[in-house]
Structure formats: structure tokens, C-alpha cells
């Protein structure tokens, strides 16, 4: 798809498609090649997948969860008996949290 490696006999419309594909690949490489932007991308993908595949159980505020000083995390009991867990380091980056034993998800507001 690299523009410099196009053959001369490629139709104009196909050249445009290839250039567009090259731009998309370049943008993806810039996002995934940087540790910070890759982390943001991965979190967004995880969130998108959760909302598509898993049922939303509740919307809660982080402050409504119990703080565990020893483990440095917030927890909330799920109706199945499992827990929703948010570690201190990810508390500002995460908005959807899975139960550790069932398919329910809570949204952190």
C-alpha cells in the first residue's frame, strides 16, 4: 500500500484506495506504536466490547464502592456473589468493570 511502491498501470481509483489504506495503517501504527496511546486504545476497545457483549448491571460512582487499603482497590459486591474491582492506578482510566465471576458489568460514573 505504500505510495512509493505503486505500479504505473494501477487505475486511478485503486491508487486512491491504496493511499487511503496506507494512511489508515500509518495512523494505526502511530497509536499502537506508542505505549501511552496503545493503553488508551486498548481500554477503549475493551469498553466497546463489554458494552456489546455483556449486560450492564448498574451505573455507580467510584465513591460508592468500598475502598480496600491493603490491596489499594475499590470493590463492589455483585448479585452473583462475585466482585467488581477497580485498582487505584486504573480508577481514572476505566469506566466499565466486569464482575470476576459472572457476565455482569457496572459503569463507573
N, CA, C and O of each residue as an XYZ file, in Angstrom:
436
protein
N       0.808     -1.212      0.000
C       0.000      0.000      0.000
C       0.847      1.271      0.000
O       0.309      2.367     -0.155
N       2.137      1.145      0.168
C       2.981      2.338      0.252
C       2.922      3.095     -1.071
O       3.095      2.496     -2.132
N       2.680      4.404     -1.022
C       2.548      5.193     -2.256
C       3.772      5.139     -3.167
O       3.636      5.214     -4.388
N       4.940      5.012     -2.599
C       6.159      4.972     -3.411
C       6.339      3.636     -4.130
O       7.194      3.529     -5.009
N       5.569      2.638     -3.785
C       5.733      1.314     -4.371
C       4.575      0.937     -5.278
O       4.355     -0.246     -5.537
N       3.838      1.913     -5.762
C       2.706      1.654     -6.653
C       3.211      1.458     -8.081
O       4.130      2.147     -8.525
N       2.611      0.527     -8.784
C       2.951      0.316    -10.192
C       2.251      1.375    -11.042
O       1.209      1.905    -10.656
N       2.815      1.666    -12.167
C       2.288      2.715    -13.043
C       0.956      2.342    -13.680
O       0.184      3.230    -14.043
N       0.669      1.062    -13.822
C      -0.543      0.645    -14.528
C      -1.761      0.437    -13.608
O      -2.761     -0.143    -14.030
N      -1.678      0.908    -12.358
C      -2.801      0.775    -11.421
C      -3.826      1.868    -11.726
O      -3.451      3.034    -11.850
N      -5.126      1.517    -11.851
C      -6.162      2.523    -12.119
C      -6.196      3.599    -11.033
O      -5.890      3.330     -9.872
N      -6.570      4.815    -11.420
C      -6.554      5.975    -10.515
C      -7.391      5.726     -9.259
O      -6.962      6.062     -8.155
N      -8.574      5.144     -9.418
C      -9.431      4.877     -8.262
C      -8.782      3.942     -7.265
O      -8.912      4.115     -6.053
N      -8.080      2.948     -7.789
C      -7.407      1.992     -6.920
C      -6.217      2.646     -6.216
O      -5.905      2.314     -5.072
N      -5.562      3.569     -6.904
C      -4.448      4.291     -6.282
C      -4.954      5.057     -5.073
O      -4.330      5.036     -4.012
N      -6.093      5.739     -5.231
C      -6.674      6.495     -4.113
C      -7.014      5.575     -2.943
O      -6.756      5.915     -1.789
N      -7.593      4.412     -3.239
C      -7.921      3.444     -2.196
C      -6.669      2.982     -1.471
O      -6.663      2.861     -0.246
N      -5.615      2.726     -2.223
C      -4.363      2.271     -1.623
C      -3.723      3.359     -0.767
O      -3.190      3.077      0.306
N      -3.777      4.605     -1.242
C      -3.228      5.713     -0.460
C      -4.019      5.858      0.844
O      -3.438      6.057      1.912
N      -5.346      5.757      0.747
C      -6.185      5.850      1.939
C      -5.850      4.717      2.915
O      -5.768      4.938      4.124
N      -5.662      3.525      2.394
C      -5.309      2.372      3.230
C      -3.946      2.594      3.885
O      -3.756      2.245      5.050
N      -3.005      3.165      3.151
C      -1.688      3.474      3.708
C      -1.819      4.467      4.860
O      -1.163      4.312      5.890
N      -2.659      5.482      4.693
C      -2.877      6.485      5.749
C      -3.472      5.821      6.995
O      -3.057      6.115      8.116
N      -4.445      4.925      6.798
C      -5.052      4.213      7.924
C      -4.019      3.360      8.662
O      -3.991      3.335      9.893
N      -3.188      2.674      7.915
C      -2.148      1.835      8.523
C      -1.147      2.695      9.282
O      -0.722      2.333     10.379
N      -0.771      3.824      8.707
C       0.171      4.738      9.354
C      -0.412      5.277     10.664
O       0.296      5.351     11.669
N      -1.692      5.653     10.661
C      -2.339      6.150     11.876
C      -2.403      5.058     12.941
O      -2.156      5.320     14.119
N      -2.733      3.842     12.529
C      -2.783      2.722     13.473
C      -1.407      2.476     14.075
O      -1.286      2.243     15.278
N      -0.374      2.526     13.249
C       0.983      2.312     13.739
C       1.371      3.383     14.755
O       2.021      3.084     15.757
N       0.975      4.626     14.498
C       1.297      5.710     15.431
C       0.600      5.503     16.774
O       1.178      5.805     17.817
N      -0.616      5.002     16.765
C      -1.350      4.754     18.012
C      -0.789      3.533     18.728
O      -0.501      3.591     19.923
N      -0.634      2.440     18.011
C      -0.213      1.195     18.645
C       1.285      1.142     18.928
O       1.736      0.329     19.735
N       2.052      1.996     18.274
C       3.487      2.036     18.493
C       3.902      2.866     19.694
O       5.069      2.847     20.084
N       2.965      3.594     20.286
C       3.227      4.430     21.448
C       2.553      3.790     22.660
O       1.352      3.522     22.623
N       3.291      3.545     23.711
C       2.767      2.829     24.877
C       1.554      3.532     25.496
O       0.587      2.875     25.880
N       1.603      4.847     25.591
C       0.503      5.612     26.208
C      -0.765      5.561     25.358
O      -1.849      5.299     25.879
N      -0.639      5.809     24.055
C      -1.823      5.795     23.200
C      -2.347      4.375     22.989
O      -3.547      4.181     22.799
N      -1.456      3.381     23.020
C      -1.897      1.983     22.918
C      -2.734      1.601     24.125
O      -3.739      0.904     23.992
N      -2.323      2.057     25.308
C      -3.077      1.770     26.529
C      -4.480      2.372     26.436
O      -5.462      1.717     26.786
N      -4.574      3.613     25.966
C      -5.878      4.259     25.776
C      -6.722      3.495     24.756
O      -7.918      3.286     24.961
N      -6.098      3.086     23.669
C      -6.796      2.331     22.630
C      -7.313      1.005     23.186
O      -8.466      0.641     22.953
N      -6.468      0.287     23.917
C      -6.866     -0.997     24.483
C      -8.035     -0.845     25.451
O      -8.959     -1.658     25.442
N      -7.997      0.196     26.288
C      -9.102      0.434     27.221
C     -10.395      0.739     26.478
O     -11.464      0.266     26.861
N     -10.294      1.528     25.419
C     -11.483      1.864     24.630
C     -12.049      0.626     23.942
O     -13.264      0.432     23.907
N     -11.172     -0.208     23.395
C     -11.616     -1.442     22.754
C     -12.282     -2.369     23.762
O     -13.311     -2.980     23.472
N     -11.696     -2.467     24.933
C     -12.261     -3.319     25.986
C     -13.645     -2.818     26.370
O     -14.580     -3.605     26.515
N     -13.769     -1.513     26.531
C     -15.054     -0.918     26.889
C     -16.089     -1.151     25.798
O     -17.230     -1.510     26.091
N     -15.703     -0.951     24.553
C     -16.626     -1.180     23.429
C     -17.082     -2.637     23.386
O     -18.264     -2.911     23.183
N     -16.158     -3.561     23.573
C     -16.501     -4.985     23.567
C     -17.419     -5.349     24.717
O     -18.341     -6.146     24.547
N     -17.176     -4.772     25.888
C     -18.032     -5.074     27.031
C     -19.457     -4.593     26.810
O     -20.408     -5.309     27.124
N     -19.613     -3.399     26.278
C     -20.968     -2.879     26.081
C     -21.713     -3.656     25.014
O     -22.942     -3.724     25.057
N     -21.016     -4.239     24.064
C     -21.664     -5.025     23.014
C     -22.028     -6.425     23.493
O     -23.069     -6.962     23.115
N     -21.174     -7.015     24.320
C     -21.304     -8.420     24.658
C     -21.848     -8.699     26.050
O     -22.393     -9.780     26.277
N     -21.724     -7.777     26.982
C     -22.070     -8.062     28.364
C     -23.175     -7.133     28.838
O     -23.191     -5.958     28.469
N     -24.101     -7.637     29.649
C     -25.206     -6.797     30.133
C     -24.741     -5.807     31.200
O     -23.959     -6.147     32.087
N     -25.237     -4.586     31.093
C     -24.916     -3.542     32.068
C     -25.814     -3.730     33.282
O     -27.038     -3.658     33.170
N     -25.215     -3.967     34.431
C     -25.952     -4.231     35.660
C     -26.361     -2.939     36.356
O     -27.491     -2.816     36.828
N     -25.447     -1.977     36.420
C     -25.744     -0.738     37.150
C     -24.761      0.353     36.751
O     -23.700      0.094     36.184
N     -25.151      1.571     37.067
C     -24.265      2.721     36.933
C     -23.995      3.216     38.341
O     -24.928      3.499     39.092
N     -22.725      3.323     38.701
C     -22.370      3.705     40.067
C     -21.240      4.731     40.048
O     -20.552      4.920     39.044
N     -21.078      5.378     41.186
C     -19.950      6.275     41.376
C     -18.842      5.513     42.100
O     -19.115      4.661     42.945
N     -17.619      5.819     41.770
C     -16.476      5.155     42.385
C     -16.545      5.285     43.907
O     -16.164      4.365     44.631
N     -17.026      6.416     44.381
C     -17.119      6.666     45.820
C     -18.105      5.718     46.509
O     -18.035      5.531     47.724
N     -19.018      5.123     45.743
C     -19.991      4.179     46.306
C     -19.400      2.792     46.514
O     -20.018      1.939     47.151
N     -18.212      2.565     45.983
C     -17.538      1.274     46.149
C     -16.732      1.292     47.449
O     -16.373      2.360     47.946
N     -16.453      0.127     47.989
C     -15.664      0.016     49.222
C     -14.178      0.094     48.888
O     -13.713     -0.526     47.932
N     -13.442      0.861     49.685
C     -12.001      1.003     49.498
C     -11.275     -0.048     50.331
O     -11.553     -0.192     51.522
N     -10.351     -0.782     49.719
C      -9.534     -1.776     50.397
C      -8.105     -1.237     50.444
O      -7.395     -1.245     49.439
N      -7.700     -0.777     51.607
C      -6.389     -0.148     51.773
C      -5.248     -1.129     51.497
O      -4.253     -0.759     50.875
N      -5.385     -2.374     51.954
C      -4.319     -3.364     51.779
C      -4.042     -3.652     50.309
O      -2.884     -3.724     49.898
N      -5.097     -3.817     49.516
C      -4.938     -4.145     48.099
C      -4.960     -2.916     47.195
O      -4.758     -3.033     45.986
N      -5.202     -1.742     47.769
C      -5.245     -0.483     47.015
C      -6.245     -0.570     45.865
O      -5.916     -0.277     44.715
N      -7.483     -0.983     46.198
C      -8.512     -1.089     45.174
C      -9.892     -0.816     45.749
O     -10.117     -0.899     46.957
N     -10.803     -0.490     44.854
C     -12.208     -0.328     45.198
C     -12.917     -1.620     44.819
O     -12.600     -2.224     43.794
N     -13.874     -2.050     45.635
C     -14.643     -3.242     45.311
C     -16.124     -2.995     45.544
O     -16.519     -2.139     46.336
N     -16.928     -3.768     44.834
C     -18.374     -3.735     44.992
C     -18.867     -5.156     44.780
O     -18.461     -5.823     43.829
N     -19.739     -5.620     45.662
C     -20.279     -6.974     45.537
C     -21.300     -7.035     44.420
O     -22.126     -6.136     44.262
N     -21.233     -8.100     43.652
C     -22.190     -8.362     42.585
C     -23.317     -9.222     43.156
O     -23.137     -9.892     44.173
N     -24.450     -9.201     42.515
C     -25.576    -10.001     42.998
C     -25.306    -11.501     42.902
O     -25.988    -12.290     43.557
N     -24.326    -11.906     42.100
C     -23.981    -13.328     41.964
C     -23.071    -13.802     43.093
O     -22.848    -15.003     43.246
N     -22.546    -12.871     43.883
C     -21.606    -13.225     44.942
C     -20.172    -12.873     44.602
O     -19.298    -12.919     45.468
N     -19.921    -12.522     43.343
C     -18.582    -12.107     42.919
C     -18.334    -10.645     43.266
O     -19.083    -10.043     44.035
N     -17.293    -10.092     42.704
C     -16.932     -8.700     42.977
C     -16.568     -7.948     41.710
O     -16.042     -8.515     40.752
N     -16.860     -6.665     41.734
C     -16.337     -5.716     40.751
C     -15.131     -5.082     41.433
O     -15.227     -4.655     42.583
N     -14.008     -5.017     40.744
C     -12.782     -4.483     41.350
C     -12.155     -3.444     40.442
O     -12.000     -3.658     39.240
N     -11.795     -2.309     41.038
C     -11.084     -1.245     40.322
C      -9.855     -0.897     41.144
O      -9.971     -0.434     42.279
N      -8.677     -1.121     40.571
C      -7.441     -0.789     41.272
C      -7.169      0.704     41.188
O      -7.554      1.363     40.222
N      -6.513      1.221     42.194
C      -6.262      2.657     42.305
C      -5.630      3.226     41.042
O      -6.024      4.303     40.594
N      -4.667      2.534     40.463
C      -3.954      3.019     39.278
C      -4.827      3.150     38.045
O      -4.508      3.933     37.151
N      -5.915      2.407     37.972
C      -6.785      2.462     36.797
C      -8.094      3.190     37.052
O      -8.944      3.252     36.164
N      -8.272      3.740     38.239
C      -9.553      4.342     38.605
C      -9.944      5.539     37.743
O     -11.134      5.810     37.583
N      -8.982      6.257     37.187
C      -9.310      7.415     36.350
C      -9.455      7.055     34.885
O      -9.975      7.847     34.099
N      -8.999      5.863     34.507
C      -8.984      5.466     33.099
C     -10.127      4.540     32.722
O     -10.460      4.417     31.543
N     -10.725      3.896     33.692
C     -11.688      2.840     33.396
C     -13.110      3.329     33.643
O     -13.360      4.074     34.591
N     -14.037      2.912     32.792
C     -15.426      3.298     33.016
C     -16.357      2.092     33.096
O     -17.464      2.214     33.620
N     -15.940      0.930     32.590
C     -16.730     -0.290     32.699
C     -15.914     -1.348     33.427
O     -14.730     -1.539     33.151
N     -16.573     -2.037     34.367
C     -15.875     -3.040     35.167
C     -16.684     -4.329     35.156
O     -17.889     -4.320     35.407
N     -16.007     -5.442     34.864
C     -16.642     -6.768     34.834
C     -16.654     -7.375     36.221
O     -15.752     -7.149     37.027
N     -17.689     -8.147     36.483
C     -17.711     -8.979     37.680
C     -16.669    -10.077     37.481
O     -16.454    -10.543     36.362
N     -16.024    -10.486     38.571
C     -14.984    -11.513     38.442
C     -15.534    -12.932     38.337
O     -14.766    -13.872     38.131
N     -16.864    -13.108     38.477
C     -17.405    -14.461     38.370
C     -18.588    -14.612     37.411
O     -18.952    -15.736     37.065
N     -19.186    -13.520     36.981
C     -20.309    -13.641     36.046
C     -20.131    -12.655     34.893
O     -19.073    -12.043     34.750
N     -21.155    -12.507     34.083
C     -21.031    -11.661     32.893
C     -21.571    -10.245     33.084
O     -21.658     -9.489     32.116
N     -21.929     -9.878     34.295
C     -22.470     -8.541     34.517
C     -21.362     -7.490     34.544
O     -20.212     -7.781     34.874
N     -21.740     -6.259     34.187
C     -20.812     -5.133     34.123
C     -21.443     -3.939     34.827
O     -22.653     -3.730     34.739
N     -20.621     -3.153     35.527
C     -21.074     -1.881     36.074
C     -20.340     -0.767     35.358
O     -19.183     -0.917     34.966
N     -21.024      0.348     35.193
C     -20.413      1.537     34.621
C     -20.062      2.493     35.728
O     -20.901      2.819     36.568
N     -18.821      2.947     35.736
C     -18.351      3.902     36.738
C     -18.618      5.302     36.187
O     -18.151      5.657     35.104
N     -19.356      6.069     36.930
C     -19.692      7.441     36.504
C     -18.692      8.437     37.034
O     -18.817      9.634     36.776
